[in-house]
Coordinates of C-alpha atoms and ligand atoms in Angstrom, one line a residue:
M1 CA -27.3 1.2 -7.6
K2 CA -27.9 4.7 -6.2
K3 CA -25.2 7.2 -7.3
R4 CA -23.2 8.5 -4.4
P5 CA -23.2 12.4 -4.0
T6 CA -20.1 14.1 -5.2
L7 CA -21.0 17.5 -3.6
G8 CA -21.9 18.3 0.0
D9 CA -22.3 15.8 2.8
T10 CA -24.1 12.6 3.2
P11 CA -27.9 13.3 3.1
P12 CA -29.2 13.6 6.7
E13 CA -31.5 10.6 6.7
E14 CA -28.8 8.3 5.3
F15 CA -26.3 9.7 7.8
R16 CA -28.8 8.9 10.6
R17 CA -29.2 5.4 9.4
Q18 CA -25.4 4.9 9.2
L19 CA -25.1 6.3 12.8
H20 CA -27.6 3.8 14.1
E21 CA -25.8 1.0 12.2
L22 CA -22.5 2.2 13.8
A23 CA -24.0 2.4 17.2
D24 CA -25.2 -1.2 16.9
W25 CA -21.8 -2.2 15.6
I26 CA -20.0 -0.6 18.6
A27 CA -22.4 -2.1 21.1
D28 CA -22.1 -5.6 19.5
F29 CA -18.3 -5.2 19.3
R30 CA -18.1 -4.3 23.0
Q31 CA -20.5 -7.0 24.0
D32 CA -18.9 -9.8 22.0
I33 CA -15.3 -8.8 22.3
E34 CA -14.5 -11.9 24.2
S35 CA -15.3 -14.1 21.2
L36 CA -12.4 -12.5 19.2
R37 CA -8.8 -13.6 19.3
V38 CA -6.9 -11.2 21.4
A39 CA -4.1 -10.9 18.8
P40 CA -3.7 -12.1 15.2
N41 CA -1.1 -14.6 14.3
D42 CA -0.6 -13.4 10.7
K43 CA 2.7 -12.7 9.1
P44 CA 3.6 -9.0 8.4
G45 CA 1.9 -7.8 5.2
A46 CA -1.3 -9.8 5.6
I47 CA -3.5 -6.7 5.9
L48 CA -1.6 -4.9 3.1
A49 CA -2.3 -7.9 0.9
A50 CA -6.0 -7.9 1.7
L51 CA -6.5 -4.2 0.8
P52 CA -6.4 -2.6 -2.6
A53 CA -3.2 -0.7 -3.2
E54 CA -4.8 1.9 -5.5
P55 CA -6.8 4.7 -3.9
P56 CA -10.6 4.6 -4.6
E57 CA -11.8 6.5 -7.6
Q58 CA -15.5 6.6 -6.8
G59 CA -17.0 6.9 -3.3
E60 CA -18.1 3.6 -1.7
A61 CA -21.1 2.8 0.5
F62 CA -20.5 2.9 4.3
D63 CA -22.0 -0.6 4.6
K64 CA -19.2 -1.9 2.3
I65 CA -16.5 0.0 4.3
L66 CA -17.9 -1.4 7.6
S67 CA -18.0 -4.9 6.2
D68 CA -14.2 -4.5 5.3
V69 CA -13.6 -3.4 8.9
D70 CA -15.3 -6.7 10.0
Q71 CA -13.5 -8.9 7.5
V72 CA -10.0 -7.3 7.4
I73 CA -9.4 -4.8 10.1
V74 CA -10.8 -6.4 13.2
P75 CA -9.1 -9.8 12.6
G76 CA -5.8 -8.0 12.0
M77 CA -5.8 -6.2 15.4
V78 CA -4.4 -6.8 18.8
H79 CA -7.5 -6.1 20.9
W80 CA -6.2 -4.1 23.7
S81 CA -9.7 -3.8 25.1
H82 CA -10.2 -7.6 25.3
P83 CA -10.5 -8.8 28.9
M84 CA -7.7 -11.3 28.3
F85 CA -5.4 -8.5 27.1
L86 CA -2.9 -8.4 30.0
G87 CA 0.0 -6.6 28.4
Y88 CA 1.7 -3.4 29.3
F89 CA -0.4 -1.6 31.9
G90 CA -3.7 -3.3 30.9
W91 CA -6.0 -0.9 29.1
T92 CA -8.4 2.0 29.5
T93 CA -11.4 1.4 27.3
T94 CA -14.7 2.0 28.9
A95 CA -18.2 2.7 27.6
P96 CA -18.2 6.3 28.8
G97 CA -14.8 6.7 27.1
I98 CA -16.2 5.5 23.8
L99 CA -19.2 7.9 24.2
G100 CA -16.8 10.8 24.9
E101 CA -14.7 10.0 21.8
I102 CA -17.8 9.8 19.6
L103 CA -19.1 13.1 21.0
S104 CA -15.9 14.9 20.1
A105 CA -16.1 13.8 16.4
P106 CA -18.9 16.0 15.1
L107 CA -17.6 19.0 17.1
N108 CA -14.2 18.7 15.5
V109 CA -12.8 22.0 16.7
N110 CA -9.3 23.4 16.6
A111 CA -8.6 24.8 20.1
M112 CA -5.5 26.7 19.2
T113 CA -6.6 29.8 21.1
W114 CA -9.4 30.6 23.6
R115 CA -11.2 32.4 20.9
T116 CA -11.1 29.5 18.4
C117 CA -13.0 27.4 20.9
P118 CA -13.7 28.8 24.3
A119 CA -15.4 25.6 25.6
A120 CA -12.5 23.4 24.5
T121 CA -10.0 25.7 26.3
E122 CA -12.0 26.0 29.4
V123 CA -13.0 22.4 29.7
E124 CA -9.3 21.5 29.3
T125 CA -8.5 23.9 32.2
V126 CA -11.3 22.4 34.3
V127 CA -10.3 18.7 33.7
I128 CA -6.6 19.5 34.4
D129 CA -7.6 21.0 37.7
W130 CA -9.9 18.1 38.6
I131 CA -7.0 15.7 38.2
R132 CA -4.8 18.0 40.2
Q133 CA -7.4 18.0 43.0
W134 CA -7.9 14.2 42.9
V135 CA -4.2 13.5 43.0
G136 CA -3.6 16.1 45.7
L137 CA -1.1 18.4 43.9
P138 CA -0.8 22.0 45.3
R139 CA -2.6 24.8 43.6
G140 CA 0.7 26.2 42.2
F141 CA 0.7 23.4 39.6
D142 CA -1.2 24.0 36.4
G143 CA -1.0 22.0 33.2
V144 CA -1.6 21.4 29.6
V145 CA -2.9 18.3 27.8
Y146 CA -0.7 16.7 25.1
D147 CA -1.1 13.5 23.3
T148 CA 1.5 11.5 25.1
A149 CA 4.0 11.5 28.0
S150 CA 6.9 11.4 25.5
V151 CA 5.8 14.8 24.1
G152 CA 5.2 16.1 27.6
I153 CA 8.6 15.3 28.8
M154 CA 10.2 17.0 25.8
H155 CA 8.3 20.2 26.7
A156 CA 9.3 19.9 30.4
L157 CA 12.9 19.5 29.5
A158 CA 12.7 22.4 27.1
V159 CA 11.8 24.6 30.0
A160 CA 14.6 23.0 32.1
R161 CA 17.1 23.8 29.3
E162 CA 15.9 27.4 29.0
E163 CA 16.2 27.9 32.8
A164 CA 19.7 26.4 32.7
A165 CA 20.7 28.6 29.8
P166 CA 18.3 31.5 29.4
F167 CA 19.2 32.4 25.8
V168 CA 18.7 29.1 24.0
R169 CA 15.2 30.0 22.9
E170 CA 16.5 32.9 20.9
R171 CA 20.0 32.0 19.9
G172 CA 20.0 28.2 20.0
L173 CA 22.6 25.9 21.7
A174 CA 25.4 27.2 19.5
G175 CA 24.5 30.8 20.6
R176 CA 27.2 30.8 23.3
A177 CA 30.6 29.1 22.7
D178 CA 31.2 28.4 26.4
L179 CA 28.0 26.5 27.0
P180 CA 28.8 23.3 28.8
R181 CA 27.2 20.0 27.8
F182 CA 24.0 19.4 29.8
R183 CA 23.3 16.2 31.7
I184 CA 20.0 14.6 32.5
Y185 CA 19.7 11.7 35.0
A186 CA 17.1 9.0 35.2
S187 CA 17.1 5.5 36.7
D188 CA 18.0 2.4 34.7
Q189 CA 14.3 1.6 34.9
A190 CA 13.1 4.9 33.5
H191 CA 11.4 5.2 30.1
N192 CA 13.5 6.1 27.1
A193 CA 11.3 9.0 26.4
A194 CA 14.1 10.9 28.2
E195 CA 16.6 10.0 25.4
K196 CA 14.1 11.0 22.7
A197 CA 13.6 14.3 24.4
A198 CA 17.4 14.8 24.6
I199 CA 17.7 14.0 20.9
A200 CA 14.9 16.5 20.0
L201 CA 16.3 19.3 22.2
G202 CA 19.9 19.1 21.0
I203 CA 21.1 17.8 24.3
G204 CA 22.2 14.5 22.9
E205 CA 21.2 10.9 23.8
E206 CA 24.5 10.2 25.5
N207 CA 23.9 13.0 28.0
V208 CA 21.1 11.1 29.6
L209 CA 22.8 9.1 32.3
R210 CA 21.2 6.1 33.8
V211 CA 21.5 5.8 37.5
P212 CA 21.5 2.2 38.9
S213 CA 18.4 1.2 40.8
D214 CA 18.2 -0.7 44.1
D215 CA 16.7 -4.1 44.9
E216 CA 13.2 -2.7 44.5
F217 CA 14.0 -1.0 41.2
R218 CA 14.1 2.5 42.7
M219 CA 16.8 5.0 41.8
E220 CA 19.8 4.9 44.1
I221 CA 20.0 8.5 45.3
S222 CA 23.5 8.1 46.7
L223 CA 24.8 7.0 43.3
L224 CA 23.0 9.9 41.7
R225 CA 24.7 12.3 44.0
K226 CA 28.1 10.9 43.1
M227 CA 27.3 11.0 39.3
I228 CA 26.3 14.7 39.6
A229 CA 29.5 15.5 41.5
V230 CA 31.7 13.7 38.9
D231 CA 30.0 15.5 36.1
R232 CA 30.4 18.9 37.7
Q233 CA 34.1 18.2 38.2
S234 CA 34.4 17.2 34.5
G235 CA 32.8 20.4 33.3
F236 CA 29.3 19.1 32.5
K237 CA 26.2 21.0 33.6
P238 CA 23.6 18.9 35.4
M239 CA 20.3 20.1 34.1
A240 CA 17.5 17.7 35.2
V241 CA 16.6 14.7 37.2
I242 CA 13.7 12.5 36.1
A243 CA 12.1 10.5 38.9
T244 CA 9.6 7.8 37.9
A245 CA 6.4 6.9 39.7
G246 CA 5.4 3.6 38.1
T247 CA 8.3 2.5 35.9
T248 CA 7.6 0.7 32.7
S249 CA 8.8 -2.8 33.7
T250 CA 7.8 -3.1 37.3
A251 CA 5.8 0.0 38.2
S252 CA 8.4 0.8 40.9
V253 CA 8.2 4.3 42.5
D254 CA 11.4 6.4 43.0
A255 CA 11.8 8.0 46.4
V256 CA 10.9 11.6 45.4
V257 CA 11.5 13.2 48.8
G258 CA 15.2 12.5 48.8
L259 CA 15.5 13.3 45.1
A260 CA 13.7 16.6 45.6
R261 CA 16.2 17.5 48.4
L262 CA 19.1 16.7 46.1
C263 CA 17.7 18.6 43.2
R264 CA 17.2 21.7 45.4
E265 CA 20.7 21.5 46.6
E266 CA 22.1 21.0 43.1
K267 CA 19.7 23.5 41.6
V268 CA 18.5 21.1 38.9
W269 CA 15.1 20.7 37.4
L270 CA 13.1 17.8 38.9
H271 CA 10.7 16.1 36.5
I272 CA 8.4 13.3 37.7
D273 CA 7.3 10.8 35.2
A274 CA 4.1 9.6 36.8
A275 CA 2.6 8.5 33.4
Y276 CA 1.3 5.3 35.0
G277 CA 1.5 5.8 38.7
G278 CA 0.1 9.3 38.9
G279 CA -3.5 8.1 38.5
F280 CA -3.2 5.8 41.5
A281 CA -2.5 8.8 43.8
I282 CA -6.3 9.3 43.7
L283 CA -6.5 6.4 46.2
P284 CA -6.0 7.5 49.8
E285 CA -3.9 4.3 50.4
Y286 CA -1.5 5.4 47.5
K287 CA -1.1 9.0 48.7
W288 CA 2.5 8.1 49.7
I289 CA 3.3 8.2 45.9
I290 CA 3.1 12.0 45.8
E291 CA 5.3 12.6 48.8
G292 CA 7.8 15.2 47.7
W293 CA 5.9 16.1 44.5
S294 CA 5.2 19.7 45.7
D295 CA 8.9 20.4 45.2
A296 CA 9.0 19.1 41.6
D297 CA 9.2 21.4 38.7
S298 CA 7.1 19.3 36.3
I299 CA 5.0 16.2 36.5
I300 CA 3.5 14.0 33.8
I301 CA 0.3 12.0 34.4
N302 CA -1.2 9.9 31.6
P303 CA -4.9 9.3 32.3
H304 CA -4.8 7.1 29.2
K305 CA -2.7 4.7 31.2
S306 CA -4.6 4.5 34.5
L307 CA -7.6 6.8 34.6
F308 CA -9.8 5.1 32.1
V309 CA -9.4 7.8 29.4
P310 CA -8.8 6.3 25.9
L311 CA -5.5 7.0 24.1
D312 CA -4.4 9.7 23.8
F313 CA -4.5 12.0 26.8
S314 CA -1.5 13.0 28.9
V315 CA -1.2 16.0 31.2
L316 CA 2.0 17.9 31.9
Y317 CA 1.9 19.9 35.1
V318 CA 4.4 22.6 35.7
R319 CA 4.9 24.5 38.9
E320 CA 4.1 28.0 37.7
L321 CA 2.9 27.1 34.3
E322 CA 4.0 30.6 33.0
R323 CA 7.5 29.1 32.9
L324 CA 6.3 26.8 30.1
R325 CA 4.5 29.6 28.3
R326 CA 7.5 31.8 28.3
V327 CA 9.5 29.2 26.4
F328 CA 7.0 28.6 23.6
T329 CA 4.9 31.7 23.1
L330 CA 5.5 33.8 20.0
A331 CA 3.8 36.8 18.5
P332 CA 0.6 35.3 17.0
P333 CA 0.6 34.7 13.3
D334 CA -1.3 37.4 11.3
V335 CA -4.2 35.1 10.7
L336 CA -4.8 34.7 14.5
R337 CA -4.1 38.3 15.4
R338 CA -7.5 39.2 16.7
D339 CA -8.0 35.7 18.2
T340 CA -5.6 35.8 21.1
V341 CA -7.3 37.2 24.2
Q342 CA -4.4 37.6 26.6
T343 CA -6.4 37.4 29.8
T344 CA -7.3 33.8 29.0
K345 CA -5.2 30.7 28.1
N346 CA -4.3 30.2 24.5
Y347 CA -3.0 26.6 24.7
M348 CA -1.0 27.1 21.5
D349 CA 1.4 29.1 23.6
Y350 CA 2.2 26.1 25.8
G351 CA 4.0 23.9 23.3
V352 CA 5.1 23.3 19.8
Q353 CA 1.6 22.3 18.6
L354 CA -0.7 24.9 17.0
G355 CA -3.8 22.8 16.1
R356 CA -5.3 21.1 19.1
R357 CA -8.2 18.8 19.2
F358 CA -10.8 18.8 22.0
R359 CA -9.2 16.0 24.0
A360 CA -10.6 17.2 27.3
L361 CA -14.1 16.4 26.3
K362 CA -13.7 12.6 26.5
A363 CA -12.0 12.9 29.9
W364 CA -14.8 15.2 31.2
V365 CA -17.5 12.7 30.0
I366 CA -15.6 9.8 31.7
F367 CA -14.8 11.6 35.0
R368 CA -18.5 12.7 35.3
S369 CA -19.8 9.2 34.4
F370 CA -17.6 7.4 36.9
G371 CA -17.0 10.1 39.5
R372 CA -14.1 9.8 42.0
E373 CA -16.0 6.9 43.6
G374 CA -16.3 4.9 40.4
I375 CA -12.6 5.5 39.5
T376 CA -11.3 4.6 42.9
T377 CA -13.4 1.4 43.1
R378 CA -12.1 0.3 39.7
L379 CA -8.5 1.1 40.5
R380 CA -8.8 -0.9 43.8
E381 CA -10.2 -3.9 41.9
C382 CA -7.1 -3.8 39.6
V383 CA -4.8 -3.7 42.7
R384 CA -6.8 -6.6 44.2
L385 CA -6.5 -8.7 41.1
A386 CA -2.7 -8.0 40.9
N387 CA -2.3 -9.3 44.5
I388 CA -4.5 -12.4 43.9
L389 CA -2.3 -13.3 40.9
A390 CA 0.8 -12.7 43.1
D391 CA -0.6 -15.1 45.7
W392 CA -1.2 -17.8 43.1
I393 CA 2.4 -17.4 41.8
K394 CA 3.8 -17.6 45.3
S395 CA 1.9 -20.8 46.0
D396 CA 3.5 -22.6 43.0
N397 CA 7.2 -23.2 43.7
R398 CA 8.0 -23.6 40.0
F399 CA 7.4 -19.8 39.7
E400 CA 8.8 -16.8 41.6
I401 CA 7.8 -13.2 41.9
A402 CA 10.5 -11.2 40.1
A403 CA 9.8 -7.7 41.5
P404 CA 7.6 -6.2 44.3
V405 CA 4.0 -6.2 43.0
S406 CA 3.1 -2.5 42.4
M407 CA -0.3 -1.1 41.5
G408 CA -1.6 -3.3 38.6
V409 CA 1.7 -4.8 37.6
V410 CA 3.0 -8.3 38.4
C411 CA 6.5 -9.5 37.1
F412 CA 7.2 -13.2 37.6
R413 CA 9.4 -15.9 36.3
F414 CA 9.2 -19.6 35.7
V415 CA 12.3 -21.1 37.4
D416 CA 11.9 -24.8 37.2
G417 CA 14.6 -26.0 34.9
D418 CA 18.1 -25.7 33.5
D419 CA 19.3 -22.2 34.4
S420 CA 21.0 -21.7 31.1
K421 CA 17.6 -22.2 29.2
I422 CA 15.3 -20.5 31.7
D423 CA 15.4 -17.0 30.1
H424 CA 14.5 -18.5 26.7
L425 CA 11.7 -20.6 28.3
N426 CA 10.1 -17.6 29.9
S427 CA 10.2 -15.7 26.6
E428 CA 8.7 -18.7 24.8
I429 CA 5.8 -19.0 27.3
V430 CA 4.8 -15.5 26.5
E431 CA 5.2 -15.9 22.8
K432 CA 3.2 -19.1 22.7
I433 CA 0.3 -17.7 24.7
N434 CA 0.2 -14.6 22.6
A435 CA 0.3 -16.6 19.3
S436 CA -2.6 -18.7 20.6
G437 CA -4.9 -15.6 20.5
R438 CA -6.4 -16.7 23.9
A439 CA -4.5 -14.1 26.1
Y440 CA -1.8 -11.5 25.7
L441 CA 1.1 -10.9 28.1
T442 CA 4.3 -9.0 27.9
Q443 CA 7.8 -9.9 28.8
T444 CA 10.6 -7.7 30.0
K445 CA 14.2 -7.9 31.3
L446 CA 15.1 -7.3 34.9
R447 CA 18.8 -7.4 35.8
D448 CA 19.4 -9.2 32.5
R449 CA 16.9 -11.9 33.2
T450 CA 13.8 -12.4 31.1
V451 CA 10.6 -12.2 33.1
M452 CA 6.9 -12.5 32.3
R453 CA 4.7 -9.5 33.1
I454 CA 1.0 -8.9 33.6
G455 CA -0.6 -5.5 33.7
L456 CA -4.1 -5.2 35.0
G457 CA -6.4 -2.2 34.5
N458 CA -9.0 -3.2 31.9
V459 CA -12.5 -2.9 33.5
L460 CA -13.6 -6.0 31.6
T461 CA -11.0 -8.3 33.2
T462 CA -12.4 -10.3 36.1
E463 CA -10.9 -12.7 38.6
E464 CA -12.2 -15.5 36.3
H465 CA -10.2 -14.2 33.3
L466 CA -7.1 -13.9 35.4
R467 CA -7.6 -17.5 36.7
R468 CA -7.8 -18.6 33.1
A469 CA -4.7 -16.8 32.1
W470 CA -2.8 -18.3 35.1
G471 CA -4.0 -21.7 34.1
M472 CA -2.7 -21.1 30.5
I473 CA 0.7 -19.9 31.8
R474 CA 1.1 -23.0 34.0
E475 CA 0.1 -25.4 31.2
T476 CA 2.3 -23.7 28.6
A477 CA 5.2 -23.8 31.0
N478 CA 4.7 -27.5 31.5
E479 CA 4.4 -28.2 27.8
L480 CA 7.5 -26.2 26.8
N481 CA 9.5 -27.6 29.7
R482 CA 8.7 -31.2 28.7
E483 CA 9.8 -30.4 25.1
K484 CA 13.2 -29.2 26.2
Ligands
LIG1 C1 6.8 5.3 32.8 C2 6.5 5.7 31.4 N1 6.7 6.9 31.0 C3 6.5 7.3 29.7 C4 5.9 6.5 28.8 C5 5.6 7.0 27.4 O1 4.3 7.1 27.3 P1 3.6 7.7 26.0 O2 3.2 6.5 25.2 O3 2.4 8.4 26.5 O4 4.5 8.6 25.3 C6 5.7 5.2 29.2 C7 5.1 4.2 28.2 O5 4.8 3.1 28.5 C8 6.0 4.8 30.5 O6 5.7 3.5 30.9

């Protein structure tokens, strides 16, 4: 057997052959994905048991590594890109997205500053502005790309905290003995990234208050107003309100116009978590989503949830981005001293992260490949499928719709049976379908009741796939109901 080189890189001709092999592997995987189980049904530890525990001493051939991917890794995965994967918000894999990811691999830059990679910095700026234009945000909003919305919200709330107590950056929370406890408000449907941010920022998990939501799972503004008043009377300092456009369970959209008014009156930071819903604002018929956004202080949009960009890619917009920079910029470390050109953006100044990959490249490839037209057509198809599914559910009186259908999300419930067992039954339907490997759904709790949930968004999912999934749900409900 040929000895593997221990110095330098793979010889160019061999690398070219491997790349061609990989290109075929990727094309075959994408073409045949439907023949795979959507999810494995193994016990925890199955992958660990199939892989050697000791690290390799000698280098191995790429063919051998790729064959282990086929034998061990691929069967051990939940295939989010499978057309029958209907969990969470659906998924964003597309061929241009795969090309964009591949393209960024050989470039492998570190865009800490403008100087360390001008193109990565400037393409990021361009892509952020394209999304701003598509969504219809005013020019005063500019942004930064992070990996996830959870990280973005932490940064947004760090700015809110600094503006509420403009000495914390230097002296910390203990820097003034009379500093009141901050409060953050979000609806009972909002994502718990708010609590994580509060933990990281020293605000404390219990200072995130959950505001009850109305019948359509939107924050009750009148209750928020009362909670803020009670907190002020008790000596707390209301710091931020988080509105959600596309909540995690039902994709409900909080009424931002009223919240923005209240935040202005109360002088608190308004953050909009549009991780999922923000992308839909590209559609003229969804422009209502952004009403009131121009008054927000910060907005998160996750193109990796609804704009066909692969994980991870999340944009935090801040009205007057300089407010974010002021909180995180430091004198550059000595090693970067000549690298920071102050007239341009150095994205390391806009967050805790120093090293930054060229995430914007994949978004740029996808947005150019699809164009606004391609994106809107695909989003509309996902809304159409969600509504078709809702019609099927409504036409079967053993099921009911559990929340207004919003964007690509449908929450529903099997209701034909003994009420005391119905929550368990709904949960079992989802578990049984997922264990079958033929489709993948999620379940959630709404007002303490278990409901099934389907998220559409995968470009490979067609009406026929959805019909198949609906058939499976009905059959599984019948089977489990008979067994009870
Ligand atoms: C509404 C909402 N916000 C934030 C998040 C967190 O997103 P990320 O995984 O990008 O941190 C989620 C995740 O599903 C979400 O649904």
